Short mmCIF file of C-alpha atoms in Angstrom, two decimals:
data_model
loop_
_atom_site.label_atom_id
_atom_site.label_comp_id
_atom_site.label_asym_id
_atom_site.label_seq_id
_atom_site.Cartn_x
_atom_site.Cartn_y
_atom_site.Cartn_z
CA MET A 261 17.14 29.09 1.80
CA GLU A 262 14.17 27.87 -0.25
CA ILE A 263 14.22 24.62 -2.22
CA THR A 264 14.18 25.24 -5.97
CA HIS A 265 13.28 22.21 -8.08
CA ASN A 266 15.88 21.07 -10.60
CA PRO A 267 14.17 18.92 -13.26
CA ASN A 268 17.56 18.09 -14.81
CA LEU A 269 18.23 15.85 -11.81
CA LEU A 270 15.38 13.64 -12.93
CA TRP A 271 17.45 12.34 -15.86
CA PHE A 272 19.87 10.72 -13.44
CA VAL A 273 16.99 8.96 -11.68
CA ILE A 274 15.53 7.85 -15.03
CA ALA A 275 18.91 6.49 -16.16
CA TYR A 276 19.26 4.51 -12.93
CA GLY A 277 15.71 3.18 -13.27
CA ILE A 278 16.32 2.03 -16.85
CA LEU A 279 19.58 0.34 -15.82
CA MET A 280 17.91 -1.51 -12.93
CA VAL A 281 14.96 -2.64 -15.04
CA GLY A 282 17.30 -3.85 -17.79
CA LEU A 283 19.51 -5.77 -15.39
CA GLY A 284 16.49 -7.14 -13.59
CA ILE A 285 15.09 -8.54 -16.84
CA TYR A 286 18.51 -9.98 -17.78
CA PHE A 287 19.06 -11.78 -14.47
CA SER A 288 15.45 -12.94 -14.29
CA LYS A 289 16.18 -15.22 -17.23
CA LYS A 290 18.55 -17.15 -14.96
CA VAL A 291 15.75 -18.06 -12.51
CA SER A 292 14.77 -21.70 -12.95
CA ASN A 293 13.31 -22.60 -9.53
CA SER A 294 12.34 -21.18 -6.15
CA GLU A 295 15.85 -21.53 -4.69
CA ASP A 296 17.17 -19.36 -7.53
CA PHE A 297 14.43 -16.81 -6.86
CA ILE A 298 14.82 -16.67 -3.06
CA LEU A 299 18.48 -17.58 -2.39
CA ALA A 300 20.12 -16.84 -5.77
CA GLY A 301 21.08 -20.49 -6.07
CA LYS A 302 23.32 -20.17 -2.96
CA GLY A 303 26.09 -18.90 -5.20
CA LEU A 304 26.78 -15.30 -4.18
CA GLY A 305 30.47 -14.41 -4.02
CA ALA A 306 32.05 -12.05 -1.50
CA LEU A 307 31.83 -8.90 -3.63
CA VAL A 308 28.18 -9.23 -4.64
CA LEU A 309 27.27 -10.37 -1.11
CA THR A 310 28.96 -7.29 0.38
CA GLY A 311 27.01 -5.06 -1.96
CA THR A 312 23.65 -6.68 -1.31
CA LEU A 313 24.13 -6.62 2.49
CA LEU A 314 25.08 -2.95 2.37
CA ALA A 315 22.36 -1.89 -0.05
CA THR A 316 19.62 -3.81 1.73
CA TRP A 317 20.41 -2.47 5.18
CA THR A 318 21.05 1.15 4.18
CA GLY A 319 17.79 2.23 2.61
CA SER A 320 15.24 4.96 3.09
CA GLY A 321 15.52 4.24 6.81
CA SER A 322 18.93 5.93 6.67
CA ILE A 323 18.38 8.64 4.08
CA SER A 324 14.84 9.64 5.12
CA GLY A 325 14.67 8.36 8.69
CA GLY A 326 17.56 7.13 10.83
CA GLU A 327 20.74 9.16 10.53
CA THR A 328 19.10 11.78 8.30
CA SER A 329 16.11 12.63 10.49
CA MET A 330 18.17 12.37 13.67
CA ALA A 331 20.83 14.79 12.38
CA TYR A 332 18.25 17.27 11.11
CA SER A 333 15.89 17.11 14.10
CA TYR A 334 18.23 16.51 17.06
CA GLY A 335 21.86 17.05 16.08
CA ILE A 336 25.06 15.53 14.80
CA ILE A 337 25.98 13.39 17.82
CA PRO A 338 22.63 11.51 17.92
CA ALA A 339 23.11 10.87 14.19
CA PHE A 340 26.63 9.51 14.75
CA LEU A 341 25.34 7.25 17.51
CA MET A 342 22.96 5.61 15.03
CA ALA A 343 25.96 3.70 13.63
CA ILE A 344 26.63 1.87 16.91
CA PRO A 345 23.66 -0.55 16.74
CA THR A 346 24.62 -1.51 13.20
CA ILE A 347 28.24 -2.20 14.15
CA ILE A 348 27.18 -4.37 17.10
CA GLY A 349 24.64 -6.21 14.97
CA ILE A 350 27.13 -7.02 12.20
CA LEU A 351 29.63 -8.37 14.74
CA VAL A 352 27.01 -10.69 16.26
CA LEU A 353 25.95 -11.90 12.80
CA TYR A 354 29.60 -12.60 12.00
CA ILE A 355 29.67 -15.03 14.93
CA ILE A 356 26.46 -16.89 14.09
CA ALA A 357 26.65 -16.79 10.27
CA PRO A 358 27.99 -20.37 9.91
CA ARG A 359 25.03 -21.66 11.94
CA ILE A 360 22.62 -19.63 9.82
CA ARG A 361 24.05 -21.27 6.71
CA ALA A 362 23.87 -24.67 8.36
CA PHE A 363 20.12 -24.32 8.90
CA GLY A 364 19.67 -23.87 5.13
CA LYS A 365 16.19 -22.37 5.54
CA TYR A 366 14.38 -19.87 3.33
CA THR A 367 12.91 -17.92 6.25
CA VAL A 368 13.61 -17.05 9.88
CA SER A 369 10.22 -18.59 10.62
CA SER A 370 11.59 -21.96 9.49
CA ILE A 371 14.48 -21.63 11.94
CA LEU A 372 12.03 -20.87 14.74
CA GLU A 373 9.94 -23.90 13.79
CA GLU A 374 12.95 -26.15 14.37
CA LYS A 375 13.03 -25.07 18.03
CA TYR A 376 9.50 -23.98 18.89
CA GLY A 377 7.17 -25.88 16.57
CA SER A 378 4.78 -25.11 13.73
CA PHE A 379 2.69 -22.51 15.59
CA ALA A 380 5.84 -20.44 16.16
CA ARG A 381 6.51 -20.54 12.43
CA MET A 382 3.07 -19.20 11.56
CA LEU A 383 3.24 -16.54 14.27
CA ALA A 384 6.71 -15.44 13.14
CA GLY A 385 5.51 -15.22 9.55
CA ILE A 386 2.71 -12.86 10.58
CA ILE A 387 5.07 -10.69 12.66
CA ILE A 388 7.61 -10.48 9.86
CA ILE A 389 4.93 -9.44 7.39
CA LEU A 390 3.71 -6.72 9.79
CA ALA A 391 7.23 -5.34 10.11
CA TYR A 392 8.48 -5.71 6.55
CA VAL A 393 5.42 -4.21 4.91
CA GLY A 394 6.01 -1.16 7.13
CA ILE A 395 9.66 -1.00 6.04
CA VAL A 396 8.70 -1.24 2.36
CA SER A 397 6.12 1.52 2.83
CA TYR A 398 8.63 4.20 3.75
CA GLN A 399 10.92 3.22 0.88
CA MET A 400 8.04 4.15 -1.38
CA LYS A 401 7.61 7.51 0.35
CA GLY A 402 11.35 8.14 0.11
CA PHE A 403 11.08 7.80 -3.65
CA GLY A 404 8.19 10.24 -3.51
CA PHE A 405 10.51 12.76 -1.82
CA ILE A 406 13.01 12.33 -4.66
CA LEU A 407 10.49 13.02 -7.41
CA ASN A 408 9.08 15.95 -5.46
CA LEU A 409 12.53 17.52 -5.25
CA THR A 410 13.35 17.05 -8.91
CA THR A 411 10.04 17.75 -10.63
CA GLY A 412 7.84 19.40 -8.04
CA ILE A 413 5.14 16.74 -8.34
CA SER A 414 3.45 15.89 -5.07
CA VAL A 415 5.08 13.43 -2.67
CA GLU A 416 1.89 11.35 -2.88
CA THR A 417 2.15 10.96 -6.67
CA GLY A 418 5.87 10.22 -6.41
CA THR A 419 5.10 7.56 -3.81
CA ILE A 420 2.75 5.80 -6.23
CA ILE A 421 5.48 5.75 -8.89
CA GLY A 422 7.99 4.45 -6.34
CA ALA A 423 5.57 1.72 -5.30
CA ALA A 424 5.17 0.57 -8.91
CA LEU A 425 8.93 0.45 -9.53
CA ILE A 426 9.71 -1.41 -6.29
CA ILE A 427 6.96 -3.97 -6.89
CA PHE A 428 8.04 -4.56 -10.50
CA LEU A 429 11.73 -5.07 -9.71
CA ALA A 430 11.01 -7.39 -6.77
CA THR A 431 8.62 -9.48 -8.86
CA ILE A 432 10.73 -9.90 -11.94
CA GLY A 433 13.69 -11.97 -10.76
CA GLY A 434 13.83 -12.31 -6.97
CA LEU A 435 17.19 -12.38 -5.23
CA ARG A 436 18.84 -13.66 -8.41
CA SER A 437 18.31 -10.21 -9.94
CA VAL A 438 18.16 -8.15 -6.73
CA ALA A 439 21.63 -9.17 -5.46
CA PRO A 440 23.75 -8.06 -8.45
CA THR A 441 21.75 -4.85 -8.88
CA ASP A 442 22.28 -4.26 -5.14
CA ALA A 443 26.03 -4.51 -5.68
CA ILE A 444 25.89 -1.83 -8.40
CA SER A 445 23.70 0.32 -6.17
CA ALA A 446 26.19 -0.02 -3.32
CA ILE A 447 28.96 1.37 -5.52
CA LEU A 448 26.72 4.31 -6.44
CA MET A 449 25.99 4.93 -2.76
CA VAL A 450 29.63 5.09 -1.73
CA LEU A 451 30.56 7.23 -4.74
CA GLY A 452 27.64 9.63 -4.32
CA LEU A 453 28.23 10.21 -0.60
CA ALA A 454 32.00 10.59 -1.03
CA ILE A 455 31.53 13.32 -3.64
CA THR A 456 28.68 15.06 -1.83
CA LEU A 457 30.20 15.57 1.61
CA PRO A 458 33.08 17.91 0.69
CA THR A 459 30.98 19.64 -1.96
CA ILE A 460 28.10 20.52 0.36
CA PHE A 461 30.51 21.68 3.08
CA VAL A 462 31.97 24.22 0.66
CA ILE A 463 28.54 25.37 -0.52
CA ALA A 464 27.36 25.80 3.07
CA GLY A 465 30.37 28.00 3.89
CA GLY A 466 32.42 25.56 5.92
CA TRP A 467 31.94 23.97 9.33
CA ASP A 468 31.93 27.22 11.32
CA ASN A 469 29.15 28.65 9.20
CA ILE A 470 27.15 25.44 9.38
CA VAL A 471 27.36 25.36 13.17
CA ALA A 472 26.37 29.04 13.38
CA ASN A 473 23.13 28.33 11.50
CA VAL A 474 21.79 25.35 13.47
CA PRO A 475 20.12 25.41 16.90
CA SER A 476 22.64 25.35 19.74
CA ASP A 477 21.21 22.11 21.19
CA HIS A 478 22.09 20.34 17.90
CA LEU A 479 25.69 20.26 19.12
CA THR A 480 24.91 18.57 22.44
CA PHE A 481 25.02 14.85 23.16
CA SER A 482 21.31 14.16 22.71
CA GLY A 483 19.84 17.38 21.28
CA GLN A 484 16.34 17.95 22.62
CA LEU A 485 16.04 14.28 23.59
CA SER A 486 16.54 12.86 27.05
CA ASN A 487 19.06 10.03 27.28
CA ILE A 488 16.28 7.46 27.60
CA GLN A 489 14.50 8.88 24.53
CA LEU A 490 17.76 8.70 22.58
CA LEU A 491 18.15 5.06 23.59
CA GLY A 492 14.64 4.50 22.26
CA TYR A 493 15.85 5.53 18.80
CA LEU A 494 19.03 3.42 18.92
CA LEU A 495 17.68 0.05 20.04
CA PRO A 496 15.12 -0.68 17.27
CA SER A 497 17.73 -0.99 14.50
CA LEU A 498 19.93 -3.22 16.68
CA PHE A 499 17.13 -5.66 17.46
CA LEU A 500 15.98 -5.72 13.86
CA LEU A 501 19.46 -6.42 12.49
CA LEU A 502 20.24 -9.20 14.99
CA ALA A 503 17.53 -11.39 13.48
CA ASP A 504 16.74 -9.67 10.18
CA GLN A 505 15.43 -12.31 7.79
CA ASN A 506 16.86 -10.37 4.84
CA MET A 507 20.36 -10.66 6.27
CA TYR A 508 19.89 -14.30 7.20
CA GLN A 509 18.73 -15.09 3.65
CA ARG A 510 21.73 -13.31 2.17
CA LEU A 511 24.18 -15.08 4.45
CA ALA A 512 22.51 -18.37 3.55
CA SER A 513 22.84 -17.52 -0.16
CA SER A 514 26.63 -17.09 -0.05
CA SER A 515 28.86 -19.51 -1.92
CA GLY A 516 30.59 -20.54 1.34
CA ASP A 517 31.64 -19.49 4.83
CA GLN A 518 34.73 -17.66 3.56
CA SER A 519 32.67 -15.55 1.16
CA SER A 520 30.27 -14.81 3.98
CA LYS A 521 33.05 -13.67 6.34
CA LYS A 522 34.70 -11.43 3.75
CA ALA A 523 31.37 -9.90 2.84
CA GLN A 524 30.50 -9.10 6.44
CA ILE A 525 33.87 -7.44 7.01
CA GLY A 526 33.34 -5.34 3.88
CA TRP A 527 29.84 -4.46 5.05
CA LEU A 528 31.15 -3.37 8.45
CA VAL A 529 33.86 -1.13 6.97
CA ALA A 530 31.38 0.44 4.53
CA MET A 531 28.86 1.19 7.28
CA ILE A 532 31.53 2.82 9.49
CA LEU A 533 32.17 5.22 6.60
CA ILE A 534 28.65 5.68 5.24
CA SER A 535 26.58 6.20 8.38
CA PRO A 536 28.49 9.26 9.72
CA THR A 537 28.66 10.71 6.20
CA ILE A 538 24.87 10.63 5.87
CA GLY A 539 24.59 12.34 9.27
CA LEU A 540 27.00 15.10 8.30
CA ILE A 541 25.21 15.82 5.02
CA ALA A 542 21.81 15.97 6.75
CA PHE A 543 23.26 18.17 9.51
CA THR A 544 24.50 20.57 6.83
CA ALA A 545 21.00 20.55 5.31
CA ARG A 546 19.68 21.78 8.67
CA SER A 547 21.86 24.84 8.21
CA LEU A 548 20.76 25.42 4.61
CA PHE A 549 17.06 24.47 4.86
CA PRO A 550 15.74 25.09 8.39
CA ASN A 551 12.06 24.48 7.61
CA ILE A 552 11.74 21.30 5.55
CA ASP A 553 10.49 17.81 6.36
CA PRO A 554 13.37 16.07 8.23
CA GLY A 555 13.00 13.10 5.90
CA MET A 556 14.01 15.29 2.92
CA ALA A 557 17.20 16.66 4.51
CA LEU A 558 19.81 14.62 2.66
CA MET A 559 18.03 14.74 -0.68
CA ALA A 560 17.39 18.50 -0.43
CA THR A 561 21.14 19.15 -0.73
CA THR A 562 21.01 17.88 -4.33
CA VAL A 563 19.31 21.07 -5.54
CA VAL A 564 22.08 23.42 -4.36
CA MET A 565 25.01 21.44 -5.75
CA PRO A 566 26.29 21.34 -9.32
CA THR A 567 23.83 19.27 -11.36
CA PHE A 568 26.28 16.41 -11.94
CA VAL A 569 27.16 16.08 -8.25
CA GLY A 570 23.53 16.46 -7.20
CA GLY A 571 22.54 13.89 -9.77
CA ILE A 572 25.05 11.37 -8.47
CA LEU A 573 23.76 11.82 -4.90
CA LEU A 574 20.14 11.58 -6.00
CA THR A 575 20.96 8.41 -7.92
CA ALA A 576 22.62 7.03 -4.80
CA ALA A 577 19.53 7.94 -2.77
CA THR A 578 17.34 6.21 -5.33
CA ALA A 579 19.60 3.17 -5.10
CA PHE A 580 19.26 3.12 -1.32
CA ILE A 581 15.50 3.19 -1.56
CA ILE A 582 14.79 0.84 -4.45
CA THR A 583 17.15 -1.93 -3.36
CA THR A 584 15.89 -1.94 0.22
CA GLY A 585 12.27 -1.88 -0.91
CA ASN A 586 12.84 -4.79 -3.31
CA SER A 587 14.57 -6.88 -0.68
CA TYR A 588 12.08 -6.48 2.15
CA LEU A 589 9.12 -6.95 -0.18
CA LEU A 590 10.62 -10.15 -1.57
CA SER A 591 11.38 -11.40 1.93
CA ALA A 592 7.85 -10.70 3.23
CA ALA A 593 6.29 -12.45 0.23
CA THR A 594 8.52 -15.44 0.88
CA ASN A 595 7.02 -15.71 4.37
CA VAL A 596 3.46 -15.68 3.05
CA THR A 597 4.28 -18.34 0.47
CA TYR A 598 6.23 -20.78 2.61
CA ASP A 599 4.91 -20.15 6.14
CA ILE A 600 1.22 -19.72 5.35
CA PHE A 601 0.29 -20.78 1.78
CA GLY A 602 2.65 -23.75 1.47
CA LYS A 603 2.21 -24.81 5.09
CA TYR A 604 -1.55 -24.56 5.58
CA ILE A 605 -3.35 -23.89 2.29
CA ASN A 606 -1.60 -26.06 -0.31
CA LYS A 607 0.85 -28.44 1.33
CA ASP A 608 1.39 -30.28 -1.95
CA ALA A 609 2.22 -27.20 -4.02
CA THR A 610 4.89 -27.77 -6.65
CA ASP A 611 8.03 -25.67 -6.82
CA ARG A 612 6.56 -23.84 -9.81
CA GLN A 613 3.36 -23.06 -7.94
CA LEU A 614 5.32 -21.70 -4.97
CA LEU A 615 7.35 -19.49 -7.29
CA VAL A 616 4.22 -18.09 -8.95
CA MET A 617 2.53 -17.50 -5.58
CA THR A 618 5.59 -15.64 -4.27
CA LYS A 619 5.33 -13.23 -7.19
CA TRP A 620 1.63 -12.69 -6.58
CA PHE A 621 2.22 -12.01 -2.89
CA ILE A 622 4.91 -9.47 -3.79
CA VAL A 623 2.25 -7.48 -5.64
CA ILE A 624 -0.37 -7.82 -2.89
CA LEU A 625 1.99 -6.84 -0.08
CA GLY A 626 3.39 -4.00 -2.17
CA VAL A 627 -0.09 -2.49 -2.50
CA LEU A 628 -0.61 -2.95 1.26
CA ALA A 629 2.68 -1.15 1.95
CA TYR A 630 1.52 1.81 -0.10
CA ILE A 631 -1.69 1.99 1.94
CA ILE A 632 0.12 1.77 5.30
CA ILE A 633 2.41 4.78 4.79
CA SER A 634 -0.58 7.14 4.90
CA PHE A 635 -1.21 6.28 8.56
CA PHE A 636 2.14 7.51 9.91
CA PRO A 637 3.12 11.20 10.21
CA THR A 638 6.83 10.76 9.41
CA VAL A 639 9.24 8.23 7.95
CA LEU A 640 11.00 8.02 11.32
CA SER A 641 7.78 7.10 13.12
CA VAL A 642 6.91 4.20 10.81
CA GLN A 643 10.56 3.10 10.92
CA MET A 644 10.51 2.87 14.73
CA TYR A 645 7.23 0.91 14.61
CA ALA A 646 8.43 -1.57 11.97
CA TYR A 647 11.81 -2.18 13.59
CA THR A 648 10.30 -2.70 17.04
CA VAL A 649 7.54 -5.07 15.93
CA TYR A 650 10.29 -7.26 14.51
CA GLY A 651 12.93 -6.65 17.17
CA ALA A 652 10.61 -7.45 20.07
CA GLY A 653 8.49 -10.10 18.38
CA ILE A 654 11.22 -12.10 16.66
CA THR A 655 14.76 -11.30 17.83
CA PRO A 656 14.78 -12.58 21.46
CA ALA A 657 13.32 -15.91 20.34
CA VAL A 658 15.77 -16.24 17.42
CA LEU A 659 18.86 -15.38 19.47
CA ALA A 660 17.79 -17.88 22.11
CA VAL A 661 17.91 -20.59 19.42
CA PHE A 662 21.61 -19.84 18.92
CA PHE A 663 22.71 -18.92 22.45
CA TRP A 664 20.45 -20.67 25.02
CA LYS A 665 20.01 -24.43 24.66
CA ARG A 666 17.56 -24.57 27.54
CA VAL A 667 14.92 -22.39 25.87
CA ASN A 668 11.73 -24.28 25.06
CA ILE A 669 8.54 -23.99 23.04
CA TYR A 670 6.58 -22.27 25.79
CA GLY A 671 9.23 -19.64 26.41
CA GLY A 672 9.82 -18.90 22.72
CA VAL A 673 6.18 -18.57 21.69
CA SER A 674 5.23 -16.58 24.80
CA SER A 675 8.09 -14.17 24.15
CA MET A 676 7.00 -13.60 20.56
CA ILE A 677 3.40 -12.88 21.56
CA ALA A 678 4.43 -10.61 24.45
CA GLY A 679 6.86 -8.62 22.29
CA VAL A 680 4.49 -7.91 19.41
CA VAL A 681 1.44 -7.21 21.60
CA THR A 682 3.38 -4.73 23.73
CA THR A 683 4.64 -2.97 20.60
CA LEU A 684 1.21 -2.71 18.98
CA VAL A 685 -0.49 -1.50 22.17
CA TRP A 686 2.18 1.18 22.52
CA GLU A 687 2.38 2.28 18.88
CA ILE A 688 -1.10 2.00 17.38
CA PRO A 689 -2.59 5.08 19.12
CA LEU A 690 0.30 7.14 17.61
CA SER A 691 0.47 9.09 20.87
CA LYS A 692 3.19 7.26 22.72
CA PRO A 693 3.05 7.27 26.54
CA PHE A 694 5.77 9.46 28.06
CA ASP A 695 6.86 10.28 24.48
CA LEU A 696 9.06 7.18 24.49
CA ASN A 697 9.47 4.62 21.71
CA SER A 698 7.97 1.21 22.37
CA VAL A 699 11.29 -0.62 22.08
CA LEU A 700 12.19 0.50 25.61
CA PHE A 701 9.33 -1.60 26.95
CA ALA A 702 8.56 -4.22 24.31
CA VAL A 703 12.04 -5.78 24.11
CA PRO A 704 12.54 -6.06 27.91
CA VAL A 705 9.04 -7.58 28.20
CA ALA A 706 9.85 -10.12 25.46
CA VAL A 707 13.17 -11.09 27.06
CA ILE A 708 11.74 -11.35 30.59
CA VAL A 709 8.82 -13.48 29.40
CA LEU A 710 11.22 -15.70 27.44
CA ILE A 711 13.34 -16.39 30.52
CA ILE A 712 10.58 -16.72 33.12
CA VAL A 713 8.29 -18.93 31.05
CA THR A 714 11.17 -21.17 29.95
CA LEU A 715 12.37 -21.67 33.53
CA ALA A 716 8.84 -22.20 34.83
CA THR A 717 8.06 -24.86 32.21
CA SER A 718 11.47 -26.49 31.87
CA ASN A 719 10.18 -29.73 33.38
CA LYS A 720 7.21 -29.92 31.00
CA THR A 721 9.04 -30.22 27.71
CA LYS A 722 12.40 -31.33 26.53
CA THR A 723 14.71 -28.76 24.95
CA ALA A 724 16.02 -29.09 21.43
#
C-alpha cells in the first residue's frame, strides 16, 4: 500500500500547536524566578507530575525510534521487550526518589559535585549536553515526519518547523509551563493510542492477515538480531532512565514524597499499557506499508484511518514529540547555565541573569540539535548514541552516589571519562564494530573503571 497524504490531518496538529502555545504563554506569566522556571516552584501535584513524567519519557524515541522502529524492522517481540528497561528504571527511581528530593538540586551535575567535586560537575554538564542535544534533535525530525505525512512537504522542511516550535515552547515558560501542558499531552497520548489500536487492526484485516503480510522472522524472539544485538537495543534506555536529569528534576519539583510516589505508580501503569500498544500499531504498519522509513511506521497508519481517528493519533504523536523536545532542551540549557556559565563565567550572576541566560541557551542548543540530526541515518541510530553517552558517562557514577558509600572522587570521575570516551570512539565512525551498539561495551567499561579505581585509591581520599 502506498502512503497518500491527507492534508485534513494537519488541522489537528495546528489545533494542538495553538493550544500549547496559548497555555505556554498563560503559564509563563506565573514565572517569577529561576526556581519557578526550572522546578515549577516545587509544587507539582500527583496528577500533573504523572503526566509530565509520562510525556517526557515517551517521545519521538518511542514513536519514531524505540518500540516503533523495533516493531517495524525486527518484529513484535523485540518491540514488547523495549518496555522492560522502562519498568525496571521506574522501580529503581521509586526507591531513590526521596533522596533525590532531599538533594534539592537543579541538575544531576550538582548531585555529582556533592560526591566527586567541581570537576565532576563540569564534566557531567558537558556529557549531559552531548546526550540531550541528540535527544532533542530526533524530536525535531519526528515532527518533520508528521508534516511530511499530512502535507507532503519534505521531512527537512518539517524538521525546521518542528525545531522552531520546540525552541519557542521551551523558552517561553520553562517547567512551569511545560509540566501542565505535558499533562494534557499525556491524556491525548493515551486516548489516541487506545482508539487507534482496534481501528487499525480492523483496517489491516485482523491479526491473521497482519501476520501473513510481515516477514516470518518478525514473529521470532529477536527477529534478524542476535540475542546480544537485541540486548544492545534494550540497555541504553535503562541506563538513561536510571539517572535521567529530566526525571530527577521532575521528582524534585513534586509537592511532596506522597505526590511523587503516586505519580511514579501512575507512570508505571501507563507505560505498561502504552509501550506494547505502540509496538502493535507499528507492527501493523509493517503489514500495510512494507517499504517506508521505520521511523514513520506509527504515524503512517494515520492516513488509512478515518480522518478523526487519524487526527487524534497524529495529535498524540505531536504531543509525544513536542513535550519531550521541550523538556530535554530545557534541561540541557539548565546545565549550561548553572554548571558552566554560573560556575565559571559569572559566579556572581543574579537570579534574573541566570533566568535570561537559560532562555538564550535554549535557543542556542536548539539550533545545535537541528544541525546534529543531519549526521545520523535514522532516528534509532541517534537515539542509541544519545542514550549511551548519558547511560555510560553519567549513570554508573550517579547510582554509586546512592548505593555505594565507599565510592570516591577518583573512581567517579574516571568512570565518567571512560564511559563517554568509549561511547564516542564506538559511535562516531557510524560503522559500529561487529554491528553492535556501544552500550554493550561502554557501560561495562564505566562500571569496571568505577570499581577498580575506587578500590585502588580508597586510601588516598576519604569517602563522602
